[in-house]
Amino acid sequence: MKTAHDLVTAAKALVQEVPVDQADEAIRTADVLIDVREADEYQAGHIPGAIHASRGVLEFRIHAHPALACSTSQELTRPDRPLLLYCLTGGRSALAADSLRQLGFSDVRSLAGGVNAWRND
């Protein structure tokens, strides 16, 4: 039987993690910054410019979110748009980034250490 830690470790091996010392640049260059924490966590404070998409429903809502679904521009619906995901410590965002990778998004990164590391940098 696998543990949650095993799943996170496997996901981190498959997705690109952005080190916290490169976070500001990654945030500036990402087309979409996604906070995958729960709604109450997002409401308590998030990185400026981040949209909210809880990891629990991310796969079901990612194509319908206004930041990723634009009927007036095909350019905005490209699966290779740079996406940066984060959570509290980096585990949930790694799992979410791997899920999006499996859905066909090719430029998905996870913030190593999550918002905790970003706040403390």
mmCIF file of N, CA and C in Angstrom:
data_model
loop_
_atom_site.group_PDB
_atom_site.id
_atom_site.type_symbol
_atom_site.label_atom_id
_atom_site.label_comp_id
_atom_site.label_asym_id
_atom_site.label_seq_id
_atom_site.Cartn_x
_atom_site.Cartn_y
_atom_site.Cartn_z
ATOM 1 N N MET A 1 0.841 -1.172 0.000
ATOM 2 C CA MET A 1 0.000 0.000 0.000
ATOM 3 C C MET A 1 0.892 1.242 0.000
ATOM 4 N N LYS A 2 0.539 2.238 -0.802
ATOM 5 C CA LYS A 2 1.283 3.491 -0.873
ATOM 6 C C LYS A 2 0.726 4.491 0.137
ATOM 7 N N THR A 3 1.594 5.398 0.542
ATOM 8 C CA THR A 3 1.181 6.471 1.427
ATOM 9 C C THR A 3 1.010 7.750 0.607
ATOM 10 N N ALA A 4 0.421 8.754 1.227
ATOM 11 C CA ALA A 4 0.302 10.055 0.560
ATOM 12 C C ALA A 4 1.689 10.594 0.229
ATOM 13 N N HIS A 5 2.639 10.386 1.122
ATOM 14 C CA HIS A 5 4.012 10.828 0.879
ATOM 15 C C HIS A 5 4.587 10.152 -0.369
ATOM 16 N N ASP A 6 4.297 8.866 -0.553
ATOM 17 C CA ASP A 6 4.757 8.141 -1.740
ATOM 18 C C ASP A 6 4.191 8.768 -3.012
ATOM 19 N N LEU A 7 2.911 9.119 -2.972
ATOM 20 C CA LEU A 7 2.268 9.728 -4.140
ATOM 21 C C LEU A 7 2.870 11.090 -4.459
ATOM 22 N N VAL A 8 3.122 11.885 -3.423
ATOM 23 C CA VAL A 8 3.722 13.204 -3.621
ATOM 24 C C VAL A 8 5.132 13.053 -4.190
ATOM 25 N N THR A 9 5.904 12.126 -3.651
ATOM 26 C CA THR A 9 7.263 11.898 -4.138
ATOM 27 C C THR A 9 7.250 11.493 -5.607
ATOM 28 N N ALA A 10 6.339 10.622 -5.984
ATOM 29 C CA ALA A 10 6.231 10.196 -7.388
ATOM 30 C C ALA A 10 5.833 11.364 -8.280
ATOM 31 N N ALA A 11 4.900 12.190 -7.829
ATOM 32 C CA ALA A 11 4.469 13.352 -8.610
ATOM 33 C C ALA A 11 5.616 14.330 -8.796
ATOM 34 N N LYS A 12 6.366 14.576 -7.724
ATOM 35 C CA LYS A 12 7.483 15.520 -7.802
ATOM 36 C C LYS A 12 8.569 15.051 -8.767
ATOM 37 N N ALA A 13 8.665 13.747 -8.976
ATOM 38 C CA ALA A 13 9.635 13.214 -9.933
ATOM 39 C C ALA A 13 9.192 13.459 -11.375
ATOM 40 N N LEU A 14 7.898 13.742 -11.565
ATOM 41 C CA LEU A 14 7.345 13.896 -12.916
ATOM 42 C C LEU A 14 7.063 15.339 -13.313
ATOM 43 N N VAL A 15 7.051 16.244 -12.354
ATOM 44 C CA VAL A 15 6.730 17.642 -12.661
ATOM 45 C C VAL A 15 7.907 18.541 -12.296
ATOM 46 N N GLN A 16 7.945 19.689 -12.918
ATOM 47 C CA GLN A 16 9.001 20.645 -12.613
ATOM 48 C C GLN A 16 8.613 21.445 -11.385
ATOM 49 N N GLU A 17 9.501 21.472 -10.408
ATOM 50 C CA GLU A 17 9.285 22.289 -9.222
ATOM 51 C C GLU A 17 10.119 23.558 -9.343
ATOM 52 N N VAL A 18 9.509 24.673 -9.034
ATOM 53 C CA VAL A 18 10.198 25.953 -9.059
ATOM 54 C C VAL A 18 10.767 26.210 -7.667
ATOM 55 N N PRO A 19 12.086 26.357 -7.556
ATOM 56 C CA PRO A 19 12.668 26.672 -6.242
ATOM 57 C C PRO A 19 12.179 28.028 -5.758
ATOM 58 N N VAL A 20 12.044 28.179 -4.457
ATOM 59 C CA VAL A 20 11.480 29.400 -3.898
ATOM 60 C C VAL A 20 12.298 30.633 -4.290
ATOM 61 N N ASP A 21 13.614 30.486 -4.486
ATOM 62 C CA ASP A 21 14.417 31.648 -4.869
ATOM 63 C C ASP A 21 14.157 32.087 -6.307
ATOM 64 N N GLN A 22 13.413 31.290 -7.062
ATOM 65 C CA GLN A 22 13.024 31.654 -8.424
ATOM 66 C C GLN A 22 11.517 31.917 -8.530
ATOM 67 N N ALA A 23 10.839 31.933 -7.397
ATOM 68 C CA ALA A 23 9.378 32.043 -7.372
ATOM 69 C C ALA A 23 8.873 33.340 -7.977
ATOM 70 N N ASP A 24 9.465 34.468 -7.626
ATOM 71 C CA ASP A 24 8.960 35.743 -8.130
ATOM 72 C C ASP A 24 9.009 35.804 -9.652
ATOM 73 N N GLU A 25 10.098 35.331 -10.238
ATOM 74 C CA GLU A 25 10.217 35.292 -11.701
ATOM 75 C C GLU A 25 9.187 34.338 -12.301
ATOM 76 N N ALA A 26 9.017 33.174 -11.694
ATOM 77 C CA ALA A 26 8.047 32.191 -12.184
ATOM 78 C C ALA A 26 6.624 32.725 -12.090
ATOM 79 N N ILE A 27 6.332 33.457 -11.035
ATOM 80 C CA ILE A 27 5.000 34.050 -10.867
ATOM 81 C C ILE A 27 4.759 35.090 -11.952
ATOM 82 N N ARG A 28 5.771 35.904 -12.239
ATOM 83 C CA ARG A 28 5.639 36.947 -13.278
ATOM 84 C C ARG A 28 5.460 36.360 -14.675
ATOM 85 N N THR A 29 6.118 35.236 -14.948
ATOM 86 C CA THR A 29 6.098 34.689 -16.308
ATOM 87 C C THR A 29 5.003 33.653 -16.549
ATOM 88 N N ALA A 30 4.347 33.207 -15.494
ATOM 89 C CA ALA A 30 3.252 32.239 -15.675
ATOM 90 C C ALA A 30 2.044 32.948 -16.266
ATOM 91 N N ASP A 31 1.409 32.313 -17.230
ATOM 92 C CA ASP A 31 0.168 32.865 -17.762
ATOM 93 C C ASP A 31 -0.921 32.814 -16.702
ATOM 94 N N VAL A 32 -0.919 31.735 -15.927
ATOM 95 C CA VAL A 32 -1.932 31.563 -14.889
ATOM 96 C C VAL A 32 -1.268 31.008 -13.630
ATOM 97 N N LEU A 33 -1.518 31.665 -12.513
ATOM 98 C CA LEU A 33 -1.053 31.236 -11.200
ATOM 99 C C LEU A 33 -2.258 30.637 -10.490
ATOM 100 N N ILE A 34 -2.138 29.382 -10.082
ATOM 101 C CA ILE A 34 -3.285 28.665 -9.517
ATOM 102 C C ILE A 34 -2.997 28.217 -8.090
ATOM 103 N N ASP A 35 -3.853 28.645 -7.176
ATOM 104 C CA ASP A 35 -3.802 28.227 -5.780
ATOM 105 C C ASP A 35 -4.722 27.018 -5.662
ATOM 106 N N VAL A 36 -4.159 25.850 -5.341
ATOM 107 C CA VAL A 36 -4.953 24.620 -5.291
ATOM 108 C C VAL A 36 -5.393 24.247 -3.877
ATOM 109 N N ARG A 37 -5.210 25.174 -2.924
ATOM 110 C CA ARG A 37 -5.651 24.911 -1.550
ATOM 111 C C ARG A 37 -7.175 24.976 -1.470
ATOM 112 N N GLU A 38 -7.695 24.683 -0.309
ATOM 113 C CA GLU A 38 -9.135 24.753 -0.088
ATOM 114 C C GLU A 38 -9.583 26.215 -0.053
ATOM 115 N N ALA A 39 -10.865 26.448 -0.259
ATOM 116 C CA ALA A 39 -11.409 27.808 -0.350
ATOM 117 C C ALA A 39 -11.107 28.651 0.884
ATOM 118 N N ASP A 40 -11.224 28.068 2.065
ATOM 119 C CA ASP A 40 -10.953 28.849 3.278
ATOM 120 C C ASP A 40 -9.482 29.250 3.365
ATOM 121 N N GLU A 41 -8.590 28.394 2.903
ATOM 122 C CA GLU A 41 -7.167 28.735 2.902
ATOM 123 C C GLU A 41 -6.895 29.881 1.925
ATOM 124 N N TYR A 42 -7.500 29.800 0.744
ATOM 125 C CA TYR A 42 -7.335 30.850 -0.271
ATOM 126 C C TYR A 42 -7.864 32.178 0.257
ATOM 127 N N GLN A 43 -9.042 32.150 0.870
ATOM 128 C CA GLN A 43 -9.658 33.374 1.386
ATOM 129 C C GLN A 43 -8.852 33.985 2.523
ATOM 130 N N ALA A 44 -8.125 33.163 3.270
ATOM 131 C CA ALA A 44 -7.305 33.668 4.375
ATOM 132 C C ALA A 44 -6.060 34.396 3.876
ATOM 133 N N GLY A 45 -5.738 34.232 2.607
ATOM 134 C CA GLY A 45 -4.586 34.908 2.027
ATOM 135 C C GLY A 45 -3.953 34.087 0.936
ATOM 136 N N HIS A 46 -3.612 34.738 -0.159
ATOM 137 C CA HIS A 46 -3.023 34.044 -1.302
ATOM 138 C C HIS A 46 -2.026 34.959 -2.009
ATOM 139 N N ILE A 47 -1.262 34.387 -2.891
ATOM 140 C CA ILE A 47 -0.299 35.160 -3.670
ATOM 141 C C ILE A 47 -1.092 36.068 -4.617
ATOM 142 N N PRO A 48 -0.752 37.355 -4.660
ATOM 143 C CA PRO A 48 -1.489 38.275 -5.550
ATOM 144 C C PRO A 48 -1.519 37.772 -7.004
ATOM 145 N N GLY A 49 -2.711 37.844 -7.581
ATOM 146 C CA GLY A 49 -2.904 37.421 -8.970
ATOM 147 C C GLY A 49 -3.295 35.972 -9.136
ATOM 148 N N ALA A 50 -3.276 35.216 -8.050
ATOM 149 C CA ALA A 50 -3.624 33.796 -8.136
ATOM 150 C C ALA A 50 -5.122 33.601 -8.271
ATOM 151 N N ILE A 51 -5.484 32.611 -9.086
ATOM 152 C CA ILE A 51 -6.875 32.184 -9.142
ATOM 153 C C ILE A 51 -7.011 30.988 -8.205
ATOM 154 N N HIS A 52 -8.229 30.691 -7.807
ATOM 155 C CA HIS A 52 -8.465 29.571 -6.913
ATOM 156 C C HIS A 52 -9.092 28.417 -7.674
ATOM 157 N N ALA A 53 -8.505 27.237 -7.512
ATOM 158 C CA ALA A 53 -9.063 26.002 -8.069
ATOM 159 C C ALA A 53 -8.607 24.871 -7.148
ATOM 160 N N SER A 54 -9.449 24.504 -6.205
ATOM 161 C CA SER A 54 -9.093 23.460 -5.234
ATOM 162 C C SER A 54 -8.648 22.193 -5.935
ATOM 163 N N ARG A 55 -7.638 21.569 -5.382
ATOM 164 C CA ARG A 55 -7.122 20.330 -5.957
ATOM 165 C C ARG A 55 -8.219 19.276 -6.089
ATOM 166 N N GLY A 56 -9.155 19.252 -5.163
ATOM 167 C CA GLY A 56 -10.203 18.238 -5.190
ATOM 168 C C GLY A 56 -11.106 18.282 -6.409
ATOM 169 N N VAL A 57 -11.210 19.448 -7.044
ATOM 170 C CA VAL A 57 -12.077 19.569 -8.221
ATOM 171 C C VAL A 57 -11.326 20.105 -9.435
ATOM 172 N N LEU A 58 -10.034 20.262 -9.313
ATOM 173 C CA LEU A 58 -9.228 20.874 -10.368
ATOM 174 C C LEU A 58 -9.415 20.202 -11.726
ATOM 175 N N GLU A 59 -9.305 18.886 -11.757
ATOM 176 C CA GLU A 59 -9.402 18.167 -13.033
ATOM 177 C C GLU A 59 -10.765 18.344 -13.694
ATOM 178 N N PHE A 60 -11.791 18.539 -12.891
ATOM 179 C CA PHE A 60 -13.146 18.679 -13.429
ATOM 180 C C PHE A 60 -13.456 20.102 -13.875
ATOM 181 N N ARG A 61 -12.742 21.080 -13.330
ATOM 182 C CA ARG A 61 -13.063 22.484 -13.616
ATOM 183 C C ARG A 61 -12.009 23.242 -14.410
ATOM 184 N N ILE A 62 -10.857 22.645 -14.631
ATOM 185 C CA ILE A 62 -9.749 23.381 -15.230
ATOM 186 C C ILE A 62 -10.084 23.943 -16.609
ATOM 187 N N HIS A 63 -10.784 23.204 -17.418
ATOM 188 C CA HIS A 63 -11.104 23.688 -18.763
ATOM 189 C C HIS A 63 -12.212 24.735 -18.759
ATOM 190 N N ALA A 64 -12.996 24.802 -17.698
ATOM 191 C CA ALA A 64 -14.105 25.753 -17.646
ATOM 192 C C ALA A 64 -13.760 27.035 -16.906
ATOM 193 N N HIS A 65 -12.625 27.075 -16.224
ATOM 194 C CA HIS A 65 -12.282 28.278 -15.458
ATOM 195 C C HIS A 65 -12.061 29.449 -16.415
ATOM 196 N N PRO A 66 -12.626 30.608 -16.120
ATOM 197 C CA PRO A 66 -12.485 31.771 -17.011
ATOM 198 C C PRO A 66 -11.041 32.132 -17.337
ATOM 199 N N ALA A 67 -10.116 31.858 -16.441
ATOM 200 C CA ALA A 67 -8.710 32.184 -16.713
ATOM 201 C C ALA A 67 -8.087 31.256 -17.749
ATOM 202 N N LEU A 68 -8.722 30.111 -17.983
ATOM 203 C CA LEU A 68 -8.176 29.144 -18.931
ATOM 204 C C LEU A 68 -9.094 28.870 -20.115
ATOM 205 N N ALA A 69 -10.342 29.291 -20.043
ATOM 206 C CA ALA A 69 -11.283 29.056 -21.129
ATOM 207 C C ALA A 69 -11.714 30.396 -21.698
ATOM 208 N N CYS A 70 -11.269 30.680 -22.873
ATOM 209 C CA CYS A 70 -11.612 31.960 -23.493
ATOM 210 C C CYS A 70 -12.185 31.687 -24.877
ATOM 211 N N SER A 71 -13.442 31.982 -25.057
ATOM 212 C CA SER A 71 -14.083 31.696 -26.334
ATOM 213 C C SER A 71 -13.689 32.682 -27.425
ATOM 214 N N THR A 72 -13.089 33.807 -27.057
ATOM 215 C CA THR A 72 -12.729 34.794 -28.066
ATOM 216 C C THR A 72 -11.296 34.659 -28.554
ATOM 217 N N SER A 73 -10.499 33.861 -27.902
ATOM 218 C CA SER A 73 -9.110 33.724 -28.320
ATOM 219 C C SER A 73 -8.629 32.292 -28.155
ATOM 220 N N GLN A 74 -8.339 31.652 -29.244
ATOM 221 C CA GLN A 74 -7.799 30.297 -29.201
ATOM 222 C C GLN A 74 -6.435 30.289 -28.518
ATOM 223 N N GLU A 75 -5.709 31.399 -28.615
ATOM 224 C CA GLU A 75 -4.390 31.501 -27.998
ATOM 225 C C GLU A 75 -4.465 31.225 -26.495
ATOM 226 N N LEU A 76 -5.542 31.656 -25.862
ATOM 227 C CA LEU A 76 -5.668 31.479 -24.423
ATOM 228 C C LEU A 76 -6.056 30.064 -24.009
ATOM 229 N N THR A 77 -6.449 29.236 -24.945
ATOM 230 C CA THR A 77 -6.823 27.865 -24.601
ATOM 231 C C THR A 77 -5.709 26.866 -24.911
ATOM 232 N N ARG A 78 -4.539 27.342 -25.300
ATOM 233 C CA ARG A 78 -3.415 26.459 -25.621
ATOM 234 C C ARG A 78 -3.026 25.603 -24.408
ATOM 235 N N PRO A 79 -2.836 24.316 -24.601
ATOM 236 C CA PRO A 79 -2.425 23.461 -23.482
ATOM 237 C C PRO A 79 -0.961 23.646 -23.077
ATOM 238 N N ASP A 80 -0.210 24.448 -23.848
ATOM 239 C CA ASP A 80 1.196 24.684 -23.487
ATOM 240 C C ASP A 80 1.404 26.025 -22.790
ATOM 241 N N ARG A 81 0.308 26.678 -22.409
ATOM 242 C CA ARG A 81 0.432 27.931 -21.653
ATOM 243 C C ARG A 81 1.120 27.648 -20.326
ATOM 244 N N PRO A 82 2.038 28.514 -19.891
ATOM 245 C CA PRO A 82 2.722 28.301 -18.611
ATOM 246 C C PRO A 82 1.773 28.451 -17.416
ATOM 247 N N LEU A 83 1.657 27.393 -16.648
ATOM 248 C CA LEU A 83 0.831 27.388 -15.448
ATOM 249 C C LEU A 83 1.739 27.141 -14.250
ATOM 250 N N LEU A 84 1.524 27.892 -13.188
ATOM 251 C CA LEU A 84 2.262 27.685 -11.944
ATOM 252 C C LEU A 84 1.258 27.413 -10.845
ATOM 253 N N LEU A 85 1.405 26.278 -10.191
ATOM 254 C CA LEU A 85 0.500 25.871 -9.125
ATOM 255 C C LEU A 85 1.212 25.954 -7.784
ATOM 256 N N TYR A 86 0.436 26.249 -6.744
ATOM 257 C CA TYR A 86 1.002 26.215 -5.400
ATOM 258 C C TYR A 86 -0.075 25.829 -4.402
ATOM 259 N N CYS A 87 0.408 25.360 -3.247
ATOM 260 C CA CYS A 87 -0.464 25.042 -2.115
ATOM 261 C C CYS A 87 0.245 25.546 -0.867
ATOM 262 N N LEU A 88 0.031 24.944 0.260
ATOM 263 C CA LEU A 88 0.661 25.413 1.488
ATOM 264 C C LEU A 88 2.143 25.044 1.543
ATOM 265 N N THR A 89 2.458 23.773 1.237
ATOM 266 C CA THR A 89 3.844 23.310 1.373
ATOM 267 C C THR A 89 4.425 22.668 0.111
ATOM 268 N N GLY A 90 3.636 22.496 -0.923
ATOM 269 C CA GLY A 90 4.145 21.948 -2.184
ATOM 270 C C GLY A 90 3.673 20.550 -2.527
ATOM 271 N N GLY A 91 3.074 19.842 -1.605
ATOM 272 C CA GLY A 91 2.610 18.478 -1.881
ATOM 273 C C GLY A 91 1.385 18.431 -2.763
ATOM 274 N N ARG A 92 0.345 19.154 -2.376
ATOM 275 C CA ARG A 92 -0.894 19.156 -3.164
ATOM 276 C C ARG A 92 -0.666 19.740 -4.544
ATOM 277 N N SER A 93 0.173 20.782 -4.633
ATOM 278 C CA SER A 93 0.405 21.383 -5.946
ATOM 279 C C SER A 93 1.192 20.438 -6.851
ATOM 280 N N ALA A 94 2.087 19.624 -6.297
ATOM 281 C CA ALA A 94 2.796 18.634 -7.106
ATOM 282 C C ALA A 94 1.816 17.591 -7.644
ATOM 283 N N LEU A 95 0.923 17.122 -6.781
ATOM 284 C CA LEU A 95 -0.091 16.158 -7.223
ATOM 285 C C LEU A 95 -0.996 16.768 -8.295
ATOM 286 N N ALA A 96 -1.392 18.019 -8.080
ATOM 287 C CA ALA A 96 -2.263 18.695 -9.043
ATOM 288 C C ALA A 96 -1.537 18.933 -10.367
ATOM 289 N N ALA A 97 -0.277 19.317 -10.305
ATOM 290 C CA ALA A 97 0.497 19.543 -11.528
ATOM 291 C C ALA A 97 0.629 18.244 -12.321
ATOM 292 N N ASP A 98 0.835 17.144 -11.621
ATOM 293 C CA ASP A 98 0.913 15.859 -12.311
ATOM 294 C C ASP A 98 -0.425 15.507 -12.963
ATOM 295 N N SER A 99 -1.520 15.791 -12.293
ATOM 296 C CA SER A 99 -2.841 15.534 -12.880
ATOM 297 C C SER A 99 -3.043 16.358 -14.152
ATOM 298 N N LEU A 100 -2.666 17.637 -14.095
ATOM 299 C CA LEU A 100 -2.815 18.483 -15.284
ATOM 300 C C LEU A 100 -1.898 18.022 -16.400
ATOM 301 N N ARG A 101 -0.705 17.555 -16.039
ATOM 302 C CA ARG A 101 0.209 17.002 -17.045
ATOM 303 C C ARG A 101 -0.451 15.818 -17.742
ATOM 304 N N GLN A 102 -1.095 14.966 -16.972
ATOM 305 C CA GLN A 102 -1.780 13.807 -17.541
ATOM 306 C C GLN A 102 -2.966 14.215 -18.414
ATOM 307 N N LEU A 103 -3.557 15.381 -18.128
ATOM 308 C CA LEU A 103 -4.663 15.895 -18.937
ATOM 309 C C LEU A 103 -4.180 16.572 -20.220
ATOM 310 N N GLY A 104 -2.863 16.716 -20.379
ATOM 311 C CA GLY A 104 -2.330 17.271 -21.610
ATOM 312 C C GLY A 104 -1.723 18.656 -21.509
ATOM 313 N N PHE A 105 -1.702 19.231 -20.314
ATOM 314 C CA PHE A 105 -1.035 20.518 -20.139
ATOM 315 C C PHE A 105 0.468 20.248 -20.098
ATOM 316 N N SER A 106 1.213 20.938 -20.944
ATOM 317 C CA SER A 106 2.631 20.597 -21.085
ATOM 318 C C SER A 106 3.589 21.515 -20.345
ATOM 319 N N ASP A 107 3.115 22.651 -19.862
ATOM 320 C CA ASP A 107 4.003 23.580 -19.152
ATOM 321 C C ASP A 107 3.398 23.902 -17.792
ATOM 322 N N VAL A 108 3.382 22.892 -16.934
ATOM 323 C CA VAL A 108 2.809 23.022 -15.595
ATOM 324 C C VAL A 108 3.933 22.857 -14.585
ATOM 325 N N ARG A 109 4.046 23.807 -13.687
ATOM 326 C CA ARG A 109 5.071 23.756 -12.654
ATOM 327 C C ARG A 109 4.424 23.902 -11.281
ATOM 328 N N SER A 110 5.146 23.442 -10.282
ATOM 329 C CA SER A 110 4.687 23.505 -8.898
ATOM 330 C C SER A 110 5.709 24.301 -8.092
ATOM 331 N N LEU A 111 5.225 25.162 -7.218
ATOM 332 C CA LEU A 111 6.108 25.965 -6.378
ATOM 333 C C LEU A 111 6.625 25.117 -5.218
ATOM 334 N N ALA A 112 7.919 24.843 -5.214
ATOM 335 C CA ALA A 112 8.533 24.040 -4.150
ATOM 336 C C ALA A 112 8.365 24.753 -2.805
ATOM 337 N N GLY A 113 7.865 24.030 -1.836
ATOM 338 C CA GLY A 113 7.669 24.613 -0.510
ATOM 339 C C GLY A 113 6.384 25.391 -0.354
ATOM 340 N N GLY A 114 5.672 25.598 -1.451
ATOM 341 C CA GLY A 114 4.377 26.256 -1.414
ATOM 342 C C GLY A 114 4.398 27.696 -0.938
ATOM 343 N N VAL A 115 3.226 28.176 -0.573
ATOM 344 C CA VAL A 115 3.081 29.558 -0.137
ATOM 345 C C VAL A 115 3.851 29.807 1.163
ATOM 346 N N ASN A 116 4.032 28.773 1.979
ATOM 347 C CA ASN A 116 4.831 28.944 3.192
ATOM 348 C C ASN A 116 6.252 29.370 2.850
ATOM 349 N N ALA A 117 6.876 28.688 1.903
ATOM 350 C CA ALA A 117 8.240 29.024 1.502
ATOM 351 C C ALA A 117 8.284 30.402 0.855
ATOM 352 N N TRP A 118 7.285 30.716 0.036
ATOM 353 C CA TRP A 118 7.235 32.016 -0.648
ATOM 354 C C TRP A 118 7.136 33.148 0.385
ATOM 355 N N ARG A 119 6.304 32.977 1.388
ATOM 356 C CA ARG A 119 6.161 33.995 2.434
ATOM 357 C C ARG A 119 7.450 34.188 3.237
ATOM 358 N N ASN A 120 8.184 33.111 3.432
ATOM 359 C CA ASN A 120 9.391 33.164 4.257
ATOM 360 C C ASN A 120 10.655 33.509 3.483
ATOM 361 N N ASP A 121 10.537 33.643 2.168
ATOM 362 C CA ASP A 121 11.710 33.948 1.337
ATOM 363 C C ASP A 121 12.086 35.412 1.411
#
